[in-house]
């Protein structure tokens, strides 16, 4: 479906990220696609991207204050190097919100975007077009009348309370008693780290089981380093409709380390039906800046599920690692291809990130 805007206001979902006080986070989800069959060429990737961007102008937009303004052309693909370089912070006033890189041999395709513009499932839609097998024409977020926002919803409201009041109570609890973070490396790296591994065939890739395994691994990790793991905060992204934009929501789950993370996540996802809470006003977000770290999660766990992506042998999905802990796990399984689990971290060395990922895999 074609969109013809040249300028439009940011949606509440987009504005909530654009004005978020966490400035350490790049807000850049990442896909790395292993190409099956014939290798891709830069010319083909650029032509397919330009074709898609001619119908979906968010792919070539620039930020002007509180508005998106369509630019004349998309940014061409670059040569794939370090993933941390590709996921450097965006300057949306000068750069398009989407970056694409291709390996020299045409066998690996990487896509990252500013999360205000595109969520993980939107990146999959772009990847399908770049691989030459688009699955239909997605709607644009500008055409969705009531796009959900990424504001967190409570796992369950207390008896006799409204969802809004329960959310306020949860926020006050987090402010008073923040979730424990994953202990950083002794000498943290200067930039983000990305590691991935194949999921064994017998391992469950359901998000509840992934969260439980990650929590157990983090508890052992912190215990070995004398760091606390008493209060756990989990962020579980929830995909939205097939829209080329950012319409994902997330559920925050708070629990003591002695509780069952899998059961808590399952309960939160069952309670996730219905509209999400309204995104906070930018002025409220600015007021929260001095204490925003106290609302941070311990882990973010996101699963794209079973992905139909012809032309792909496997997909490494890296959600954004954000907040005080800045550790995120991502999973994706390609129909007829590989099953991958990834870990992205800001304050862990590559060796430490690999050890934490391996420990999580062992628990699956």
Short mmCIF file of N, CA and C in Angstrom, two decimals, residues 6 16 49 67 82 84 86 106 114-115 122 141 190 218 225 234 236 245-246 249 252 262 270 280 322 331 333 348 362:
data_model
loop_
_atom_site.label_atom_id
_atom_site.label_comp_id
_atom_site.label_asym_id
_atom_site.label_seq_id
_atom_site.Cartn_x
_atom_site.Cartn_y
_atom_site.Cartn_z
N UNK A 6 4.74 13.79 2.37
CA UNK A 6 6.08 14.39 2.30
C UNK A 6 6.53 14.85 3.67
N UNK A 16 7.63 8.38 21.69
CA UNK A 16 8.06 7.83 22.98
C UNK A 16 9.51 7.39 22.95
N UNK A 49 15.75 -1.75 -2.55
CA UNK A 49 15.48 -0.81 -1.47
C UNK A 49 14.84 0.46 -2.01
N UNK A 67 8.60 16.09 13.56
CA UNK A 67 8.02 15.60 12.31
C UNK A 67 9.04 14.77 11.53
N UNK A 82 32.18 -4.38 11.15
CA UNK A 82 31.79 -4.68 12.52
C UNK A 82 30.34 -4.30 12.75
N UNK A 84 28.96 -3.45 15.49
CA UNK A 84 28.89 -2.28 16.37
C UNK A 84 29.00 -0.99 15.57
N UNK A 86 27.90 -0.62 12.48
CA UNK A 86 26.62 -0.46 11.79
C UNK A 86 25.55 0.06 12.73
N UNK A 106 28.55 -11.29 -0.68
CA UNK A 106 27.11 -11.28 -0.92
C UNK A 106 26.33 -12.32 -0.15
N UNK A 114 16.56 2.79 13.21
CA UNK A 114 16.18 3.44 14.47
C UNK A 114 14.81 2.88 14.86
N UNK A 115 14.69 2.46 16.12
CA UNK A 115 13.48 1.76 16.55
C UNK A 115 12.24 2.66 16.49
N UNK A 122 9.18 -5.26 11.18
CA UNK A 122 9.29 -4.41 9.99
C UNK A 122 10.62 -4.65 9.28
N UNK A 141 2.85 2.71 8.77
CA UNK A 141 2.36 3.08 10.10
C UNK A 141 1.51 4.34 10.04
N UNK A 190 34.39 -0.88 24.81
CA UNK A 190 34.09 0.50 24.44
C UNK A 190 32.87 0.61 23.55
N UNK A 218 21.86 -15.78 34.34
CA UNK A 218 22.26 -14.50 34.93
C UNK A 218 22.43 -14.61 36.44
N UNK A 225 30.14 -13.45 40.79
CA UNK A 225 30.83 -12.17 40.86
C UNK A 225 30.43 -11.36 42.08
N UNK A 234 12.01 -8.21 33.66
CA UNK A 234 12.07 -8.75 32.30
C UNK A 234 11.24 -7.88 31.37
N UNK A 236 9.52 -8.09 27.67
CA UNK A 236 9.14 -9.04 26.63
C UNK A 236 8.43 -8.27 25.52
N UNK A 245 6.71 -0.05 9.99
CA UNK A 245 6.90 1.04 10.93
C UNK A 245 7.18 0.47 12.29
N UNK A 246 6.90 1.22 13.34
CA UNK A 246 7.10 0.75 14.71
C UNK A 246 5.74 0.67 15.39
N UNK A 249 4.72 -3.47 20.92
CA UNK A 249 4.56 -3.08 22.32
C UNK A 249 5.47 -3.98 23.15
N UNK A 252 6.38 -5.59 30.68
CA UNK A 252 7.39 -5.62 31.72
C UNK A 252 6.92 -6.59 32.81
N UNK A 262 9.26 -18.41 33.75
CA UNK A 262 8.44 -18.90 32.64
C UNK A 262 6.96 -18.69 32.94
N UNK A 270 -0.57 -13.68 28.43
CA UNK A 270 -2.01 -13.94 28.38
C UNK A 270 -2.80 -12.68 28.72
N UNK A 280 3.95 7.98 27.31
CA UNK A 280 4.10 9.18 28.12
C UNK A 280 4.37 10.41 27.25
N UNK A 322 19.38 -2.12 26.22
CA UNK A 322 19.10 -0.78 26.71
C UNK A 322 19.18 -0.71 28.22
N UNK A 331 15.72 -14.27 19.42
CA UNK A 331 15.62 -15.58 18.78
C UNK A 331 14.83 -15.46 17.49
N UNK A 333 13.67 -18.33 14.09
CA UNK A 333 13.78 -19.63 13.41
C UNK A 333 13.24 -19.46 12.00
N UNK A 348 29.42 -6.01 28.52
CA UNK A 348 30.10 -7.30 28.61
C UNK A 348 31.11 -7.42 27.47
N UNK A 362 22.71 -23.89 27.62
CA UNK A 362 22.81 -25.15 28.38
C UNK A 362 21.55 -25.41 29.19
#
